[in-house]
Short mmCIF file of C-alpha atoms in Angstrom, two decimals:
data_model
loop_
_atom_site.label_atom_id
_atom_site.label_comp_id
_atom_site.label_asym_id
_atom_site.label_seq_id
_atom_site.Cartn_x
_atom_site.Cartn_y
_atom_site.Cartn_z
CA UNK E 1 -0.06 0.26 0.10
CA UNK E 2 2.66 2.32 1.21
CA UNK E 3 4.89 1.16 -2.31
CA UNK E 4 1.52 2.42 -4.01
CA UNK E 5 0.66 5.12 -2.67
CA UNK E 6 4.07 6.83 -3.15
CA UNK E 7 3.76 5.70 -6.60
CA UNK E 8 0.75 8.24 -6.94
CA UNK E 9 2.78 10.89 -5.38
CA UNK E 10 5.52 11.07 -7.72
CA UNK E 11 3.45 10.19 -10.17
CA UNK E 12 1.54 13.36 -8.96
CA UNK E 13 4.69 15.70 -8.81
CA UNK E 14 5.68 14.68 -12.67
CA UNK E 15 1.80 15.77 -13.67
CA UNK E 16 2.07 18.43 -12.01
CA UNK E 17 5.15 20.56 -13.18
CA UNK E 18 4.76 18.99 -16.45
CA UNK E 19 3.35 22.40 -18.04
CA UNK E 20 1.33 22.96 -21.07
CA UNK E 21 2.94 25.28 -23.65
CA UNK E 22 0.23 28.32 -22.83
CA UNK E 23 0.43 27.55 -19.01
CA UNK E 24 4.20 28.18 -19.09
CA UNK E 25 3.79 31.28 -21.20
CA UNK E 26 1.56 32.77 -18.78
CA UNK E 27 3.50 32.02 -16.48
CA UNK E 28 6.65 32.92 -17.86
CA UNK E 29 4.96 36.76 -18.12
CA UNK E 30 3.99 36.93 -15.08
CA UNK E 31 7.32 35.90 -13.71
CA UNK E 32 8.65 38.85 -15.87
CA UNK E 33 6.51 41.07 -14.46
CA UNK E 34 7.07 40.33 -11.00
CA UNK E 35 10.69 40.63 -11.35
CA UNK E 36 10.08 44.22 -12.85
CA UNK E 37 8.13 44.94 -10.35
CA UNK E 38 10.63 43.91 -8.01
CA UNK E 39 13.24 46.82 -9.57
CA UNK E 40 11.48 49.16 -10.51
CA UNK E 41 10.30 49.50 -6.38
CA UNK E 42 13.91 49.54 -5.61
CA UNK E 43 15.13 53.01 -4.73
CA UNK E 44 17.31 53.44 -7.06
CA UNK E 45 14.89 53.57 -10.34
CA UNK E 46 12.96 56.22 -8.87
CA UNK E 47 14.12 60.01 -9.31
CA UNK E 48 14.17 61.77 -5.36
CA UNK E 49 13.72 59.57 -2.18
CA UNK E 50 12.21 56.36 -1.77
CA UNK E 51 10.96 54.01 -4.22
CA UNK E 52 7.94 54.12 -6.32
CA UNK E 53 4.95 52.30 -5.14
CA UNK E 54 4.00 48.69 -5.07
CA UNK E 55 0.92 49.71 -7.41
CA UNK E 56 3.09 52.05 -9.59
CA UNK E 57 5.69 49.34 -9.66
CA UNK E 58 3.59 46.53 -11.03
CA UNK E 59 1.96 48.63 -13.20
CA UNK E 60 4.10 49.89 -14.99
CA UNK E 61 6.31 46.15 -15.37
CA UNK E 62 2.90 45.28 -16.81
CA UNK E 63 2.23 48.11 -19.55
CA UNK E 64 6.00 47.56 -19.88
CA UNK E 65 6.09 43.34 -20.32
CA UNK E 66 2.75 43.57 -22.30
CA UNK E 67 4.16 46.14 -24.09
CA UNK E 68 1.45 48.65 -23.74
CA UNK E 69 2.23 51.70 -22.71
CA UNK E 70 -0.28 53.29 -20.36
CA UNK E 71 1.09 55.25 -17.37
CA UNK E 72 0.16 56.07 -14.37
CA UNK E 73 3.64 58.42 -13.58
CA UNK E 74 5.55 60.64 -15.83
CA UNK E 75 8.18 58.48 -17.23
CA UNK E 76 10.99 60.90 -18.06
CA UNK E 77 11.19 62.32 -14.46
CA UNK E 78 9.67 59.79 -12.36
CA UNK E 79 12.27 57.35 -13.27
CA UNK E 80 16.04 57.34 -13.16
CA UNK E 81 17.90 56.61 -15.65
CA UNK E 82 18.26 52.61 -14.31
CA UNK E 83 14.44 52.93 -14.19
CA UNK E 84 14.41 53.82 -17.83
CA UNK E 85 16.96 51.02 -18.60
CA UNK E 86 14.51 48.24 -16.40
CA UNK E 87 11.45 49.46 -18.60
CA UNK E 88 13.84 49.11 -22.01
CA UNK E 89 14.28 46.00 -20.59
CA UNK E 90 11.09 44.99 -19.62
CA UNK E 91 9.59 45.87 -22.94
CA UNK E 92 12.25 43.79 -25.10
CA UNK E 93 11.52 40.49 -23.18
CA UNK E 94 7.38 41.03 -23.61
CA UNK E 95 7.92 42.18 -27.20
CA UNK E 96 10.20 39.23 -28.10
CA UNK E 97 8.03 36.67 -25.70
CA UNK E 98 9.14 35.11 -22.65
CA UNK E 99 9.69 31.52 -23.75
CA UNK E 100 11.41 32.86 -27.30
CA UNK E 101 13.65 34.24 -25.09
CA UNK E 102 14.31 31.59 -22.83
CA UNK E 103 14.63 29.26 -25.52
CA UNK E 104 17.25 31.41 -27.15
CA UNK E 105 19.28 31.37 -23.34
CA UNK E 106 18.95 27.48 -23.65
CA UNK E 107 20.51 27.51 -27.18
CA UNK E 108 23.24 29.65 -26.10
CA UNK E 109 24.28 27.44 -23.24
CA UNK E 110 23.27 23.93 -24.32
CA UNK E 111 23.32 24.23 -28.41
CA UNK E 112 20.48 22.18 -27.84
CA UNK E 113 16.00 22.58 -28.04
CA UNK E 114 14.59 20.10 -25.62
CA UNK E 115 11.01 18.97 -26.70
CA UNK E 116 9.27 20.59 -24.55
CA UNK E 117 10.95 24.26 -24.91
CA UNK E 118 10.18 23.41 -28.76
CA UNK E 119 6.64 23.41 -27.74
CA UNK E 120 6.46 26.61 -25.65
CA UNK E 121 8.52 28.62 -28.20
CA UNK E 122 6.12 27.13 -31.08
CA UNK E 123 3.16 28.18 -29.05
CA UNK E 124 4.24 31.19 -28.42
CA UNK E 125 5.67 32.37 -31.65
CA UNK E 126 1.85 30.37 -33.08
CA UNK E 127 4.69 28.33 -34.84
CA UNK E 128 3.50 24.93 -36.09
CA UNK E 129 6.75 23.54 -37.36
CA UNK E 130 8.27 21.87 -34.28
CA UNK E 131 11.79 20.84 -36.30
CA UNK E 132 11.69 25.21 -37.27
CA UNK E 133 11.31 26.61 -33.46
CA UNK E 134 15.61 26.86 -34.03
CA UNK E 135 15.70 28.88 -36.96
CA UNK E 136 12.76 30.87 -36.24
CA UNK E 137 13.45 31.91 -32.88
CA UNK E 138 16.48 33.00 -34.59
CA UNK E 139 14.80 34.79 -37.30
CA UNK E 140 12.76 36.59 -34.71
CA UNK E 141 15.80 38.27 -32.78
CA UNK E 142 17.10 38.74 -36.28
CA UNK E 143 14.44 40.42 -37.72
CA UNK E 144 13.84 42.42 -34.69
CA UNK E 145 17.09 43.87 -34.11
CA UNK E 146 17.38 45.57 -38.19
CA UNK E 147 14.19 47.07 -37.44
CA UNK E 148 14.97 48.43 -34.38
CA UNK E 149 18.24 49.70 -35.34
CA UNK E 150 17.81 51.15 -38.88
CA UNK E 151 14.69 52.81 -36.96
CA UNK E 152 17.82 53.76 -33.98
CA UNK E 153 20.37 55.06 -37.24
CA UNK E 154 17.01 57.41 -39.02
CA UNK E 155 15.98 58.69 -35.32
CA UNK E 156 19.65 59.44 -34.17
CA UNK E 157 20.39 61.67 -36.75
CA UNK E 158 17.36 63.36 -36.65
CA UNK E 159 17.53 64.08 -33.31
CA UNK E 160 21.87 64.95 -33.51
CA UNK E 161 21.00 67.55 -36.55
CA UNK E 162 17.72 68.62 -36.37
CA UNK E 163 17.33 69.21 -32.77
CA UNK E 164 20.63 69.80 -31.35
CA UNK E 165 21.07 66.68 -29.10
CA UNK E 166 24.24 66.10 -27.65
CA UNK E 167 25.45 62.34 -28.69
CA UNK E 168 24.23 60.87 -25.58
CA UNK E 169 21.09 62.29 -25.92
CA UNK E 170 20.32 61.92 -29.67
CA UNK E 171 21.77 58.13 -29.21
CA UNK E 172 20.01 57.22 -25.80
CA UNK E 173 16.20 58.82 -27.04
CA UNK E 174 16.98 56.94 -30.64
CA UNK E 175 17.47 53.75 -29.18
CA UNK E 176 14.25 54.19 -26.97
CA UNK E 177 11.69 55.06 -28.77
CA UNK E 178 13.03 52.91 -31.50
CA UNK E 179 12.70 49.73 -29.34
CA UNK E 180 9.51 51.11 -27.66
CA UNK E 181 8.10 51.28 -31.41
CA UNK E 182 8.77 48.41 -32.77
CA UNK E 183 7.26 46.23 -30.29
CA UNK E 184 4.26 48.84 -29.93
CA UNK E 185 5.05 49.85 -26.69
CA UNK E 186 4.25 53.31 -27.04
CA UNK E 187 6.84 54.26 -24.08
CA UNK E 188 7.88 58.05 -24.64
CA UNK E 189 10.91 59.49 -23.18
CA UNK E 190 8.81 62.96 -23.09
CA UNK E 191 6.14 64.29 -20.82
CA UNK E 192 3.92 65.12 -23.94
CA UNK E 193 4.66 61.80 -25.52
CA UNK E 194 5.32 63.18 -28.71
CA UNK E 195 3.44 65.60 -29.20
CA UNK E 196 6.35 68.08 -29.37
CA UNK E 197 6.83 66.09 -32.78
CA UNK E 198 3.79 66.16 -34.59
CA UNK E 199 4.40 67.97 -37.55
CA UNK E 200 8.13 66.44 -38.21
CA UNK E 201 8.12 63.87 -40.82
CA UNK E 202 10.91 62.71 -39.99
CA UNK E 203 10.28 61.05 -36.20
CA UNK E 204 6.76 60.36 -36.86
CA UNK E 205 7.21 57.94 -40.32
CA UNK E 206 10.00 56.11 -38.78
CA UNK E 207 8.33 55.43 -35.75
CA UNK E 208 5.40 54.55 -37.24
CA UNK E 209 6.90 52.52 -40.34
CA UNK E 210 8.05 50.70 -37.52
CA UNK E 211 4.80 50.13 -35.95
CA UNK E 212 3.55 48.61 -39.09
CA UNK E 213 6.20 46.26 -39.41
CA UNK E 214 5.74 45.00 -35.74
CA UNK E 215 2.01 44.77 -35.73
CA UNK E 216 2.49 42.73 -38.71
CA UNK E 217 3.24 39.31 -36.99
CA UNK E 218 7.16 37.50 -37.79
CA UNK E 219 5.08 35.03 -39.82
CA UNK E 220 4.53 37.60 -42.44
CA UNK E 221 7.83 39.42 -42.03
CA UNK E 222 8.95 35.86 -42.53
CA UNK E 223 7.04 34.92 -46.26
CA UNK E 224 7.71 38.81 -47.20
CA UNK E 225 11.21 38.20 -46.60
CA UNK E 226 11.50 34.77 -48.90
CA UNK E 227 8.89 35.29 -51.44
CA UNK E 228 8.21 38.91 -51.40
CA UNK E 229 8.30 38.70 -55.32
CA UNK E 230 5.66 35.88 -55.78
CA UNK E 231 2.08 37.23 -53.64
CA UNK E 232 0.84 33.62 -55.27
CA UNK E 233 2.75 31.78 -53.16
CA UNK E 234 1.28 34.05 -50.17
CA UNK E 235 -0.64 31.45 -47.20
CA UNK E 236 -3.99 32.70 -46.29
CA UNK E 237 -2.33 34.80 -42.99
CA UNK E 238 -0.04 36.72 -45.03
CA UNK E 239 -2.55 37.82 -47.22
CA UNK E 240 -5.14 38.41 -44.53
CA UNK E 241 -3.13 40.79 -42.72
CA UNK E 242 -1.60 42.67 -45.73
CA UNK E 243 -4.90 42.71 -47.01
CA UNK E 244 -6.75 44.28 -43.56
CA UNK E 245 -3.96 46.33 -42.35
CA UNK E 246 -3.61 48.16 -45.24
CA UNK E 247 -7.55 48.66 -45.07
CA UNK E 248 -7.92 49.61 -41.03
CA UNK E 249 -4.64 52.04 -41.38
CA UNK E 250 -6.13 54.23 -44.71
CA UNK E 251 -9.81 54.60 -43.06
CA UNK E 252 -8.43 55.14 -39.64
CA UNK E 253 -6.06 58.01 -40.98
CA UNK E 254 -9.54 59.10 -43.14
CA UNK E 255 -11.98 59.14 -39.86
CA UNK E 256 -9.77 60.48 -37.71
CA UNK E 257 -8.61 62.96 -39.54
CA UNK E 258 -11.98 64.20 -41.40
CA UNK E 259 -13.05 64.58 -37.57
CA UNK E 260 -10.34 66.19 -36.17
CA UNK E 261 -9.57 68.47 -39.15
CA UNK E 262 -11.45 71.42 -37.41
CA UNK E 263 -10.91 70.59 -34.15
CA UNK E 264 -8.23 73.49 -32.76
CA UNK E 265 -7.03 71.08 -30.05
CA UNK E 266 -6.19 68.01 -31.69
CA UNK E 267 -5.88 68.79 -35.41
CA UNK E 268 -7.24 72.21 -36.16
CA UNK E 269 -4.23 74.25 -34.72
CA UNK E 270 -1.75 72.30 -37.92
CA UNK E 271 -1.32 73.32 -41.59
CA UNK E 272 -3.12 70.77 -44.03
CA UNK E 273 -0.32 68.79 -44.58
CA UNK E 274 0.83 68.23 -40.82
CA UNK E 275 -2.90 67.52 -39.84
CA UNK E 276 -2.45 64.65 -42.50
CA UNK E 277 0.50 63.97 -40.49
CA UNK E 278 -1.14 63.62 -37.39
CA UNK E 279 -4.14 61.52 -38.27
CA UNK E 280 -2.34 58.81 -40.27
CA UNK E 281 -0.17 58.67 -37.29
CA UNK E 282 -2.55 58.05 -34.38
CA UNK E 283 -4.44 55.83 -36.81
CA UNK E 284 -0.78 54.06 -37.00
CA UNK E 285 -1.27 53.62 -33.38
CA UNK E 286 -4.11 51.83 -33.11
CA UNK E 287 -2.63 48.99 -34.38
CA UNK E 288 -1.59 48.64 -30.64
CA UNK E 289 1.53 51.51 -30.45
CA UNK E 290 0.15 53.58 -27.77
CA UNK E 291 2.22 57.16 -29.07
CA UNK E 292 0.62 60.29 -29.09
CA UNK E 293 1.31 63.29 -31.40
CA UNK E 294 -2.12 65.22 -30.56
CA UNK E 295 -3.93 65.47 -27.00
CA UNK E 296 -6.42 62.12 -26.89
CA UNK E 297 -8.05 63.51 -24.08
CA UNK E 298 -9.05 66.83 -26.62
CA UNK E 299 -10.53 64.48 -28.98
CA UNK E 300 -14.22 64.54 -30.05
CA UNK E 301 -16.41 61.49 -28.59
CA UNK E 302 -17.06 60.46 -32.15
CA UNK E 303 -13.68 59.69 -32.34
CA UNK E 304 -12.76 58.22 -29.75
CA UNK E 305 -15.65 55.60 -30.47
CA UNK E 306 -14.12 54.88 -33.97
CA UNK E 307 -10.60 54.65 -32.10
CA UNK E 308 -12.21 52.57 -29.52
CA UNK E 309 -13.03 49.43 -32.67
CA UNK E 310 -9.73 50.11 -34.11
CA UNK E 311 -7.29 49.12 -30.99
CA UNK E 312 -9.92 45.94 -29.95
CA UNK E 313 -9.21 44.63 -33.81
CA UNK E 314 -5.99 45.61 -33.35
CA UNK E 315 -2.90 44.14 -36.16
CA UNK E 316 -1.70 40.79 -37.11
CA UNK E 317 -1.01 38.00 -35.19
CA UNK E 318 2.09 36.21 -33.81
CA UNK E 319 4.01 39.92 -33.69
CA UNK E 320 3.84 42.71 -30.62
CA UNK E 321 0.89 43.47 -31.62
CA UNK E 322 -2.56 43.11 -29.58
CA UNK E 323 -5.97 43.24 -29.90
CA UNK E 324 -8.41 40.48 -31.00
CA UNK E 325 -5.97 40.60 -34.09
CA UNK E 326 -7.09 41.54 -37.64
CA UNK E 327 -6.92 37.68 -38.97
CA UNK E 328 -10.06 36.92 -36.42
CA UNK E 329 -11.63 40.34 -37.56
CA UNK E 330 -11.24 38.79 -41.52
CA UNK E 331 -12.54 35.12 -40.30
CA UNK E 332 -15.56 36.94 -39.06
CA UNK E 333 -16.18 39.21 -42.21
CA UNK E 334 -15.98 36.29 -44.36
CA UNK E 335 -18.32 33.77 -42.17
CA UNK E 336 -20.96 36.67 -42.14
CA UNK E 337 -19.76 37.12 -46.16
CA UNK E 338 -21.00 33.65 -46.59
CA UNK E 339 -24.03 33.31 -44.63
CA UNK E 340 -25.24 35.82 -46.31
CA UNK E 341 -24.51 34.79 -49.80
CA UNK E 342 -25.85 31.46 -48.60
CA UNK E 343 -22.36 29.21 -49.02
CA UNK E 344 -21.52 26.47 -47.16
CA UNK E 345 -18.08 27.03 -46.79
CA UNK E 346 -16.15 29.90 -46.06
CA UNK E 347 -13.51 30.64 -48.64
CA UNK E 348 -11.00 33.24 -48.18
CA UNK E 349 -8.58 34.00 -51.34
CA UNK E 350 -8.93 30.69 -53.11
CA UNK E 351 -8.70 28.74 -50.23
CA UNK E 352 -11.12 26.72 -48.18
CA UNK E 353 -11.11 27.80 -44.32
CA UNK E 354 -11.04 25.44 -41.44
CA UNK E 355 -14.32 24.90 -39.53
CA UNK E 356 -12.33 24.86 -36.19
CA UNK E 357 -10.82 28.18 -37.50
CA UNK E 358 -14.87 29.37 -36.96
CA UNK E 359 -14.71 28.43 -33.66
CA UNK E 360 -11.50 29.75 -32.53
CA UNK E 361 -12.21 33.74 -33.85
CA UNK E 362 -16.09 33.61 -31.91
CA UNK E 363 -14.20 32.14 -28.99
CA UNK E 364 -11.35 35.14 -28.84
CA UNK E 365 -14.26 37.81 -29.93
CA UNK E 366 -16.58 36.86 -27.24
CA UNK E 367 -13.89 36.63 -24.38
CA UNK E 368 -12.31 39.93 -25.90
CA UNK E 369 -15.93 41.22 -25.50
CA UNK E 370 -16.37 40.51 -22.23
CA UNK E 371 -13.38 41.55 -21.08
CA UNK E 372 -13.27 45.39 -22.60
CA UNK E 373 -17.82 45.36 -21.08
CA UNK E 374 -16.27 43.49 -17.59
CA UNK E 375 -13.51 46.07 -17.22
CA UNK E 376 -15.44 49.54 -18.60
CA UNK E 377 -18.30 48.46 -15.99
CA UNK E 378 -15.60 48.67 -12.98
CA UNK E 379 -13.94 51.38 -13.78
CA UNK E 380 -16.93 53.13 -14.02
CA UNK E 381 -18.54 51.25 -10.50
CA UNK E 382 -14.71 52.55 -9.34
CA UNK E 383 -14.56 55.63 -10.03
CA UNK E 384 -18.04 57.53 -11.49
CA UNK E 385 -15.95 58.05 -15.22
CA UNK E 386 -18.50 58.34 -17.99
CA UNK E 387 -18.29 55.46 -20.62
CA UNK E 388 -17.04 56.33 -23.19
CA UNK E 389 -13.87 57.10 -21.47
CA UNK E 390 -13.77 54.24 -19.70
CA UNK E 391 -14.59 51.79 -22.17
CA UNK E 392 -11.21 54.19 -24.53
CA UNK E 393 -9.03 53.24 -21.55
CA UNK E 394 -10.52 49.44 -21.49
CA UNK E 395 -9.71 48.62 -24.63
CA UNK E 396 -6.63 50.81 -24.77
CA UNK E 397 -5.54 48.23 -21.51
CA UNK E 398 -7.16 44.89 -23.36
CA UNK E 399 -5.54 45.87 -26.79
CA UNK E 400 -2.61 47.06 -25.35
CA UNK E 401 -2.07 50.17 -26.91
CA UNK E 402 -1.78 52.84 -24.20
CA UNK E 403 -3.62 55.48 -25.52
CA UNK E 404 -5.00 56.97 -22.60
CA UNK E 405 -8.13 60.34 -22.64
CA UNK E 406 -5.91 61.92 -19.60
CA UNK E 407 -7.61 60.20 -16.57
CA UNK E 408 -4.86 56.91 -15.87
CA UNK E 409 -2.68 58.42 -13.74
CA UNK E 410 -5.94 59.71 -11.87
CA UNK E 411 -7.51 57.07 -11.13
CA UNK E 412 -7.77 54.91 -7.47
CA UNK E 413 -4.88 51.82 -6.86
CA UNK E 414 -8.44 49.01 -7.43
CA UNK E 415 -9.43 50.73 -11.00
CA UNK E 416 -5.41 50.38 -11.84
CA UNK E 417 -5.21 46.58 -10.71
CA UNK E 418 -8.15 46.25 -12.78
CA UNK E 419 -6.21 47.95 -15.86
CA UNK E 420 -3.39 45.21 -15.14
CA UNK E 421 -5.31 42.59 -15.21
CA UNK E 422 -6.81 44.08 -18.79
CA UNK E 423 -3.32 44.26 -19.87
CA UNK E 424 -2.16 40.77 -18.75
CA UNK E 425 -4.85 39.19 -20.37
CA UNK E 426 -4.74 41.48 -23.93
CA UNK E 427 -1.17 40.00 -24.24
CA UNK E 428 -1.51 36.74 -23.69
CA UNK E 429 -4.85 36.70 -25.91
CA UNK E 430 -7.91 35.32 -24.22
CA UNK E 431 -7.75 32.09 -26.12
CA UNK E 432 -3.73 31.61 -24.79
CA UNK E 433 -4.86 32.42 -21.49
CA UNK E 434 -8.43 30.18 -21.25
CA UNK E 435 -6.22 27.53 -22.23
CA UNK E 436 -3.76 27.76 -19.96
CA UNK E 437 -5.56 27.68 -17.24
CA UNK E 438 -7.01 24.66 -18.17
CA UNK E 439 -5.16 21.68 -16.81
CA UNK E 440 -5.51 19.25 -19.32
CA UNK E 441 -7.97 18.98 -22.90
CA UNK E 442 -10.62 16.32 -22.73
CA UNK E 443 -11.86 14.45 -25.44
CA UNK E 444 -15.28 13.39 -25.79
CA UNK E 445 -15.56 10.33 -27.61
CA UNK E 446 -19.95 10.59 -28.19
CA UNK E 447 -21.93 12.52 -29.87
CA UNK E 448 -25.55 13.94 -28.50
CA UNK E 449 -27.71 14.47 -31.42
CA UNK E 450 -28.10 17.48 -33.76
CA UNK E 451 -31.01 20.00 -33.45
CA UNK E 452 -30.94 23.90 -33.95
CA UNK E 453 -32.31 26.73 -32.14
CA UNK E 454 -33.45 29.78 -33.59
CA UNK E 455 -31.22 32.44 -34.92
CA UNK E 456 -32.18 36.01 -35.05
#
């Protein structure tokens, strides 16, 4: 009996530590947030005597690891250079993905991958080819470093020659904003974010380009690098991401620019070309980046509503962006069109869509809507804020955007904790977090008889 009991206990311990890849990803992000919070609470991280409070450090660490950009304190004046370096490191770790980062460290130290590390990395990179995880992880790092280096060079030259920065200041500002841009983080080293550069295309356009590339997703970037001249060979994922991203960027630019054109507190004070540049820049930010070159809090309510939709959709999967992803939005759009036409199968770009994807898309959207609505409701209950501002902050946090109407810093600590939870949920994705919570997959070996309820 004792021998059997010991065998059961040993098996239980092995089961307990044999984590599902989704659980490992969630645990990795959680660990990074804990470490970041501890570092930011150190007195060396904060300007002036004492250290940051727990909520200040937790909120900032979560926002950095989840590449969101929402802040409760002024980044350039509250945090010391050490604290800013910690934030930059957390952004990089969160952007690359904890499991990819861990796998690369293991590759350097052990020169090999275990099956478990391959599964973890594949879960983070949305890769299905376990034999190519090593190449995918390397490709992700190289791609991110190249894009960040090009962005850094352009910003460095502009800061140095156009604004008279010293060599060190220009390098640090260019590095911080290049990493923050490509990882769609939205952290800036200026108290007004990037409002001082609203009419400068040499600052706004490189940052916007880095955001767009980071938001496309690594699978799309890899395929464009290999088969840029052969669009017929592009996967359905690549075609959907490029098509949907282009449409949403153009539509968002037109929507924001037209509505805010005569608003004297946003675009109305600029010349026509600068208004178009600012409208395009803010449209790009809704791809889940979070920089702002105009005062978001001074925008019209109608603009906030349109930006809510754009932020909720987000950008491409398996990248640095958040939201439900443009692929999910496109899948639901094509499902709707198929039903309206009375067709049986959903066909996209000459390919038939798997029915499993239907369920995944619907699940992601319903969970995302539930998270956003719950978050907005809690913010209204805890702070008394109006629906438009509470909804904007909730969507921005869940979609890991980082744009704010200006109320985040003044929220009560319980309300800020709500935003922390939304950022964490949004970075992992409702589907990933849901599978991480599930202890095991259930396989039902029987089927019930079919029946159809009335719809509509």
